[in-house]
Amino acid sequence: IIFLIGNVLEAGESLGIKKIRRNKVNNVNTNLRFNMVTVITYLVGIVLLVQLFNLQIVHGAEYREESNTRLTRESTLEATRGNIMDKSGNVLVSSNTKFGLELYKTKIDTEALNEAILNMIQVLEKYEVSYPDSFPIKIDPYTFTLEGDNLLAWKKANNMTEDMTAEQAFFKMKEKYKINSADISEARKIMAIRYEITQKGYSSTKAVTISSDIPREAVAEFSENSDKFPGINIFVKPERTYTKGSLASHILGYASKISSEEYKTRKDTYDQNDLIGKTGIEYVFEEYLKGKKGVKQIDMAVDGTITGEYTAEEAQPGADIVLTIDANLQKVTEDALAANMQKIRSGGFGKSYNAISESCVVMNVKTGEILAMASYPGYDPSDFIGGISNEKWNNYVNDASKPLVNKAMQTSYSPGSIFKMVTAIAGLESGVITPKTIINDTGVYTKYEKYGTRMNCWYYTDYHRGHGQLNVIGAIEKSCNYFFYETADRMQIDTLDKYAKYFGLGTKTGVELRDETSGVLASKETKVKMHPDASYWAPGDTLNAAIGQGDNEFSPLQMAKYISMLANGGNKIDVSIIKTIRNADGTEESRDNINKFVKQKLGLSDDDSENLNINQENLKVVLEGMRSVTEEGTAASIFKDFEIAVGGKTGSAEAPGNKVNAWFAGFAPFDNPEIAVVVMAENGGHGYYTADAVKQIMREYFGMNLQNVTEDVTASPYTETLR
């Protein structure tokens, strides 16, 4: 350019700027400028020539190699999903490293691609790793795997005539894919991958997955001989592992592949093959457990050979969720339920009942922490990893016991007689009875008989006319329906509801799990909603509610909270199954943050109910009645030789389908309560039967199972009607 400028200047002068030429001084200056431009032009040219020689000759090979590595792509670094642990740090759910193989498109020719695919298949078969194969032609003999219209559509899509045989079609596809191997078996294997590529599509940035699970030995072989496998990439995928099998399955829940509906609303943070929590802790704390993916930068040569890798953004592991449950106590609880249900079914307590399921909650009475929560039968969360089979899914959903449902908190049942302590507290607190009040049970409550309401005490038979005269302690021990009919009639339903609500009945406990039932508290408002044809609240409705029947239905978890509040002096507690959350950086999430997160995720509201400040003397009277149950009453034969004093109450509640659900609710030690245990057996017959499971659970909690204990398997027949 400078050289041309010089020529232009010279031409301008030659065209006759004669006036300037007449001026000799100006002529000298012009020549000087021209000479300077010429010198500069030659100097710049020399520099450019030297630099070009340096680029192409001296460092040519180096720069060509570097340019070849400028092909790059990004790969995702999967984040390790957080662990779920019990209160002692025992890992219940973890993530193991799993390796996968994927193939990217490169700039190699078809022949090199086929060779690379065959090399890859040979390694996979060496380690017995399966790979995609949906190619619709089999060999030896040649046959189509498609039929009818599907086969015709496939032939048309591949430009084949309708009458083309499988063998002819095979060789046409072999020619299409330019497979030169004379070995038909090898050619068929290459076709399987080529066909997968055609069906799924791939590019330099979008891979086709060849295998989601390859052993470390195969990973090493692929890595050590990467030049033989252009375009392949080894990816790391964390795999969810439930280390204790089905233990605490309803608490932990399960995670499985994200659904198309879920993916639509989470495209910014999830890929189509990601795991996502579906139930239990896995669902509720998905945002904590998931972690954050990282980015790996991969440099490649034009032939697809990887020349370098580096981490552009580190993956951040998910947080660990620490539960309040004790894994050992949880196992003993589940085993106790299984054994107890079998004993009920086999008639081990006297009369056999076809028990459908059992559930249990063990709670710290002072803190509201859940130490164990079980629903039997359960399920295996591992069944859902990678997608559950249709057979297993149908087995679960068609099972009458509904093993996928957490009956300890997702289902409510009439409580029967274990509700009677609420009626006693309400009566004492409202003043309609005192600890010294005596009510004479004549067997039949006839106050509203003229209105068609005749209510019997469970003890009323041809041989018994009722329990006779009882105070509140005796009424709890004997589970006297008549006593509680009269108490409720004196105070009426609104007062009874007030105290039932205080103990958390008919309201969600706020546990950090999804789909908790709020239960149903019998009340005037409830009757209008559930029975719109009913014209008014009848006296018989109050009497039924007083003994835990009528519309009353609560979950075992609600009953455990209620028993815990009785045992701790009537103080409110916040039910929880989360001890803490440990972030990947070592910090712990604050309790306020956890509570705020859970309330928002589950749509929970704060407990703004009035603190009733239960009179401690009234409470002591009710608790004494519960001690009488285990020492002299309906559960005495179970706890007669127990080393620790227990307060408890049996309950047998009528249920639809002529079933009788069995309850036992207890706490221990009596003088300084630590735990409450509630067991419910669906169609378990008698509350007395479930007390045996409670005793086994208490043995574990108090360390008695370390001793040599023999169980008395002989049981005297015991008959109990509605109480």
Coordinates of C-alpha atoms in Angstrom, one line a residue, residues 274-607:
D274 CA -31.6 -36.5 35.3
L275 CA -32.8 -38.1 38.5
I276 CA -35.4 -36.2 40.6
G277 CA -36.9 -36.9 44.0
K278 CA -40.5 -38.3 43.7
T279 CA -41.5 -39.1 47.2
G280 CA -40.4 -38.8 50.8
I281 CA -37.2 -36.8 51.8
E282 CA -35.9 -37.3 48.2
Y283 CA -38.8 -35.1 47.0
V284 CA -39.1 -32.5 49.7
F285 CA -35.4 -31.7 49.8
E286 CA -34.7 -32.1 46.1
E287 CA -33.3 -28.6 45.9
Y288 CA -30.8 -29.3 48.6
L289 CA -29.9 -32.9 47.5
K290 CA -29.5 -32.2 43.8
G291 CA -26.3 -30.1 43.8
K292 CA -25.1 -28.0 40.9
K293 CA -23.5 -29.4 37.7
G294 CA -20.1 -28.3 36.4
V295 CA -18.6 -27.9 33.0
K296 CA -15.7 -29.8 31.4
Q297 CA -13.9 -28.3 28.3
I298 CA -12.7 -30.9 25.8
D299 CA -10.1 -30.1 23.1
M300 CA -10.0 -32.3 20.1
A301 CA -8.2 -32.8 16.8
V302 CA -10.2 -32.7 13.6
D303 CA -10.3 -36.5 13.6
G304 CA -12.0 -36.5 16.9
T305 CA -9.0 -37.5 19.0
I306 CA -9.1 -35.8 22.4
T307 CA -6.0 -33.7 22.9
G308 CA -6.8 -32.1 26.2
E309 CA -9.4 -31.7 29.0
Y310 CA -9.9 -29.1 31.7
T311 CA -12.6 -28.2 34.2
A312 CA -14.2 -24.9 33.3
E313 CA -16.6 -25.0 36.3
E314 CA -16.4 -27.4 39.2
A315 CA -19.5 -29.4 40.1
Q316 CA -21.0 -28.7 43.5
P317 CA -22.2 -31.8 45.4
G318 CA -25.6 -31.7 47.0
A319 CA -26.2 -31.2 50.7
D320 CA -26.5 -34.1 53.2
I321 CA -29.8 -34.5 55.0
V322 CA -29.5 -35.7 58.6
L323 CA -32.7 -37.2 60.0
T324 CA -33.9 -37.5 63.5
I325 CA -34.5 -41.3 63.2
D326 CA -32.3 -43.9 64.6
A327 CA -31.6 -46.6 62.0
N328 CA -31.4 -49.5 64.6
L329 CA -34.6 -48.4 66.3
Q330 CA -36.2 -48.1 62.8
K331 CA -35.3 -51.6 61.9
V332 CA -36.5 -53.0 65.2
T333 CA -39.8 -51.1 64.7
E334 CA -40.3 -52.5 61.2
D335 CA -39.4 -56.0 62.3
A336 CA -41.8 -55.7 65.3
L337 CA -44.7 -54.7 63.0
A338 CA -44.1 -57.5 60.7
A339 CA -43.9 -60.1 63.5
N340 CA -46.9 -58.6 65.2
M341 CA -49.1 -58.7 62.1
Q342 CA -48.2 -62.3 61.5
K343 CA -49.0 -63.2 65.1
I344 CA -52.4 -61.4 64.8
R345 CA -53.2 -63.3 61.5
S346 CA -52.1 -66.7 63.0
G347 CA -54.2 -66.3 66.1
G348 CA -51.3 -66.0 68.4
F349 CA -53.2 -63.7 70.7
G350 CA -56.3 -65.9 70.9
K351 CA -58.5 -65.0 67.9
S352 CA -57.1 -64.5 64.5
Y353 CA -57.8 -61.4 62.4
N354 CA -56.9 -60.8 58.8
A355 CA -54.7 -57.7 59.6
I356 CA -54.0 -55.7 56.4
S357 CA -51.2 -53.4 57.5
E358 CA -49.5 -51.9 60.5
S359 CA -47.9 -48.6 61.2
C360 CA -46.0 -47.0 64.1
V361 CA -44.5 -43.7 65.2
V362 CA -41.9 -43.4 68.0
M363 CA -41.5 -39.8 69.1
N364 CA -39.3 -37.9 71.6
V365 CA -42.0 -36.4 73.9
K366 CA -40.0 -33.3 74.8
T367 CA -38.7 -32.3 71.3
G368 CA -41.2 -33.8 68.9
E369 CA -38.4 -35.5 67.0
I370 CA -39.5 -38.7 65.2
L371 CA -37.1 -41.5 66.3
A372 CA -38.8 -44.1 64.1
M373 CA -41.7 -44.1 61.7
A374 CA -42.8 -47.3 59.9
S375 CA -45.5 -48.5 57.7
Y376 CA -45.7 -52.2 57.0
P377 CA -45.6 -53.6 54.4
G378 CA -43.1 -51.3 52.7
Y379 CA -41.3 -51.3 49.4
D380 CA -37.8 -51.2 48.0
P381 CA -36.8 -47.7 46.7
S382 CA -34.2 -49.4 44.5
D383 CA -37.0 -50.7 42.3
F384 CA -37.4 -47.2 41.0
I385 CA -33.8 -46.6 40.0
G386 CA -33.6 -46.5 36.2
G387 CA -37.4 -46.9 36.0
I388 CA -39.6 -49.5 37.6
S389 CA -40.8 -52.4 35.6
N390 CA -44.5 -52.7 34.8
E391 CA -44.7 -56.0 36.7
K392 CA -43.3 -54.6 39.9
W393 CA -45.4 -51.4 39.6
N394 CA -48.6 -53.4 39.1
N395 CA -47.7 -55.6 42.1
Y396 CA -47.4 -52.5 44.3
V397 CA -50.5 -50.7 43.2
N398 CA -52.7 -53.8 43.1
D399 CA -51.7 -55.0 46.6
A400 CA -54.6 -54.5 49.1
S401 CA -52.2 -53.4 51.8
K402 CA -51.1 -50.4 49.6
P403 CA -47.3 -50.7 50.3
L404 CA -46.5 -47.4 48.6
V405 CA -48.6 -45.4 51.1
N406 CA -47.1 -44.2 54.3
K407 CA -50.0 -45.2 56.6
A408 CA -48.3 -43.6 59.6
M409 CA -49.0 -40.1 58.3
Q410 CA -50.8 -40.2 54.9
T411 CA -53.9 -42.2 56.1
S412 CA -56.3 -41.5 59.0
Y413 CA -58.3 -43.9 61.1
S414 CA -60.9 -43.7 63.8
P415 CA -58.9 -43.8 67.1
G416 CA -61.4 -45.5 69.3
S417 CA -60.5 -45.5 73.0
I418 CA -57.1 -43.9 72.8
F419 CA -59.0 -40.7 72.2
K420 CA -60.6 -40.9 75.7
M421 CA -57.8 -39.1 77.4
V422 CA -58.8 -36.0 75.4
T423 CA -62.3 -36.3 76.7
A424 CA -61.0 -36.7 80.2
I425 CA -58.7 -33.6 80.0
A426 CA -61.5 -31.5 78.5
G427 CA -63.9 -32.6 81.2
L428 CA -61.5 -31.9 84.0
E429 CA -60.3 -28.6 82.6
S430 CA -63.9 -27.4 81.9
G431 CA -65.0 -28.4 85.4
V432 CA -67.8 -30.7 84.4
I433 CA -65.9 -33.5 86.3
T434 CA -63.2 -33.5 89.0
P435 CA -60.7 -36.2 89.9
K436 CA -63.2 -37.3 92.6
T437 CA -66.3 -37.3 90.4
I438 CA -68.0 -40.7 90.4
I439 CA -70.2 -41.8 87.5
N440 CA -72.2 -45.0 87.7
D441 CA -72.0 -47.1 84.6
T442 CA -75.3 -49.0 84.3
G443 CA -74.3 -50.5 81.0
V444 CA -76.7 -48.5 78.8
Y445 CA -76.7 -44.7 78.4
T446 CA -80.4 -43.9 78.2
K447 CA -80.5 -40.1 78.5
Y448 CA -81.6 -39.7 74.9
E449 CA -83.3 -43.0 74.4
K450 CA -86.7 -41.2 73.8
Y451 CA -85.1 -39.6 70.8
G452 CA -83.9 -42.9 69.5
T453 CA -80.4 -42.7 70.8
R454 CA -79.4 -45.7 72.9
M455 CA -75.6 -46.1 73.6
N456 CA -74.1 -49.2 75.3
C457 CA -70.9 -49.5 77.2
W458 CA -68.7 -52.1 75.7
Y459 CA -68.8 -54.1 78.9
Y460 CA -72.6 -54.4 78.7
T461 CA -73.4 -58.1 78.1
D462 CA -75.8 -60.8 79.3
Y463 CA -73.4 -61.3 82.2
H464 CA -72.4 -57.7 82.9
R465 CA -74.6 -54.6 83.5
G466 CA -71.7 -52.2 83.2
H467 CA -68.6 -51.2 85.2
G468 CA -70.5 -49.6 88.1
Q469 CA -69.2 -46.6 89.9
L470 CA -65.9 -45.2 88.5
N471 CA -63.8 -42.1 88.8
V472 CA -61.8 -40.8 85.9
I473 CA -58.7 -43.0 86.6
G474 CA -60.9 -46.1 86.8
A475 CA -62.7 -45.0 83.6
I476 CA -59.5 -44.8 81.7
E477 CA -58.3 -48.1 83.1
K478 CA -61.5 -49.9 82.3
S479 CA -62.0 -47.9 79.1
C480 CA -65.6 -47.2 80.2
N481 CA -67.7 -45.8 77.4
Y482 CA -70.5 -44.8 79.7
F483 CA -68.2 -42.5 81.8
F484 CA -67.1 -40.6 78.7
Y485 CA -70.6 -40.4 77.3
E486 CA -71.7 -38.6 80.4
T487 CA -68.6 -36.4 80.6
A488 CA -69.0 -35.3 76.9
D489 CA -72.7 -34.7 77.4
R490 CA -72.0 -32.4 80.3
M491 CA -69.5 -30.2 78.4
Q492 CA -70.8 -30.6 74.8
I493 CA -68.9 -30.9 71.5
D494 CA -67.4 -27.4 71.2
T495 CA -65.5 -27.8 74.5
L496 CA -64.3 -31.2 73.5
D497 CA -63.1 -29.9 70.1
K498 CA -61.2 -27.1 71.7
Y499 CA -59.0 -29.5 73.6
A500 CA -58.7 -32.0 70.8
K501 CA -57.4 -29.2 68.5
Y502 CA -54.9 -28.1 71.2
F503 CA -53.4 -31.6 71.1
G504 CA -53.0 -31.4 67.3
L505 CA -55.9 -33.6 66.3
G506 CA -57.5 -32.8 63.0
T507 CA -54.5 -30.7 62.0
K508 CA -51.3 -31.5 60.1
T509 CA -48.3 -31.9 62.4
G510 CA -46.1 -30.1 59.9
V511 CA -43.6 -33.0 59.5
E512 CA -41.2 -32.5 56.6
L513 CA -42.8 -35.0 54.3
R514 CA -45.4 -34.7 51.5
D515 CA -49.0 -35.7 51.5
E516 CA -49.5 -35.6 55.2
T517 CA -53.2 -36.0 56.1
S518 CA -54.8 -33.5 58.4
G519 CA -57.3 -36.1 59.6
V520 CA -60.8 -35.3 60.6
L521 CA -62.0 -33.9 63.9
A522 CA -65.7 -34.6 64.6
S523 CA -67.4 -31.2 65.0
K524 CA -70.5 -29.3 63.9
E525 CA -68.6 -27.8 61.0
T526 CA -67.3 -31.2 59.9
K527 CA -70.7 -32.7 59.9
V528 CA -72.0 -30.1 57.6
K529 CA -69.2 -30.7 55.2
M530 CA -69.2 -34.5 55.4
H531 CA -72.9 -35.1 55.8
P532 CA -74.8 -32.3 53.9
D533 CA -78.1 -34.1 54.3
A534 CA -77.8 -34.0 58.1
S535 CA -80.1 -31.3 59.5
Y536 CA -78.4 -30.7 62.9
W537 CA -75.8 -31.9 65.4
A538 CA -77.4 -34.6 67.4
P539 CA -76.7 -35.7 71.0
G540 CA -75.6 -39.0 69.8
D541 CA -72.9 -37.3 67.6
T542 CA -71.3 -35.9 70.8
L543 CA -71.4 -39.3 72.5
N544 CA -69.8 -41.0 69.6
A545 CA -67.1 -38.4 69.3
A546 CA -66.3 -38.8 73.0
I547 CA -65.1 -42.3 72.6
G548 CA -63.1 -41.7 69.4
Q549 CA -65.7 -42.7 66.9
G550 CA -68.1 -40.8 64.7
D551 CA -66.3 -38.6 62.2
N552 CA -63.0 -38.7 64.2
E553 CA -60.2 -39.9 62.1
F554 CA -56.5 -39.3 62.8
S555 CA -53.1 -40.6 61.6
P556 CA -50.8 -42.5 63.9
L557 CA -48.4 -39.5 63.7
Q558 CA -51.0 -37.2 65.0
M559 CA -51.8 -39.6 67.8
A560 CA -48.0 -39.8 68.7
K561 CA -47.9 -36.0 69.0
Y562 CA -51.0 -36.1 71.2
I563 CA -49.6 -38.8 73.5
S564 CA -46.2 -36.9 73.6
M565 CA -48.0 -33.7 74.8
L566 CA -49.8 -35.7 77.5
A567 CA -46.5 -37.1 78.7
N568 CA -44.5 -33.9 78.6
G569 CA -46.9 -31.9 80.8
G570 CA -49.3 -30.6 78.1
N571 CA -46.6 -28.5 76.3
K572 CA -46.8 -27.9 72.6
I573 CA -44.1 -29.5 70.4
D574 CA -43.0 -29.1 66.8
V575 CA -43.0 -32.4 65.1
S576 CA -39.9 -32.9 63.0
I577 CA -37.9 -35.7 61.2
I578 CA -35.0 -33.4 60.1
K579 CA -32.1 -33.0 62.5
T580 CA -30.0 -30.8 60.3
I581 CA -28.8 -30.1 56.7
R582 CA -25.1 -30.1 56.0
N583 CA -24.1 -28.1 53.0
A584 CA -21.2 -29.2 50.7
D585 CA -19.0 -26.4 52.1
G586 CA -19.3 -27.8 55.6
T587 CA -21.8 -25.3 56.9
E588 CA -25.1 -26.2 58.4
E589 CA -28.4 -24.8 57.3
S590 CA -30.2 -22.8 60.1
R591 CA -33.4 -24.2 61.5
D592 CA -35.2 -21.0 60.5
N593 CA -34.2 -21.5 56.8
I594 CA -35.2 -25.2 56.9
N595 CA -38.6 -24.4 58.4
K596 CA -39.2 -21.6 55.9
F597 CA -38.2 -23.8 53.0
V598 CA -40.5 -26.7 54.1
K599 CA -43.5 -24.5 54.7
Q600 CA -43.1 -23.0 51.3
K601 CA -42.6 -26.4 49.6
L602 CA -45.5 -28.1 51.4
G603 CA -47.8 -25.2 51.8
L604 CA -47.8 -25.3 55.6
S605 CA -48.9 -22.6 57.9
D606 CA -47.8 -21.6 61.4
D607 CA -49.5 -23.0 64.5

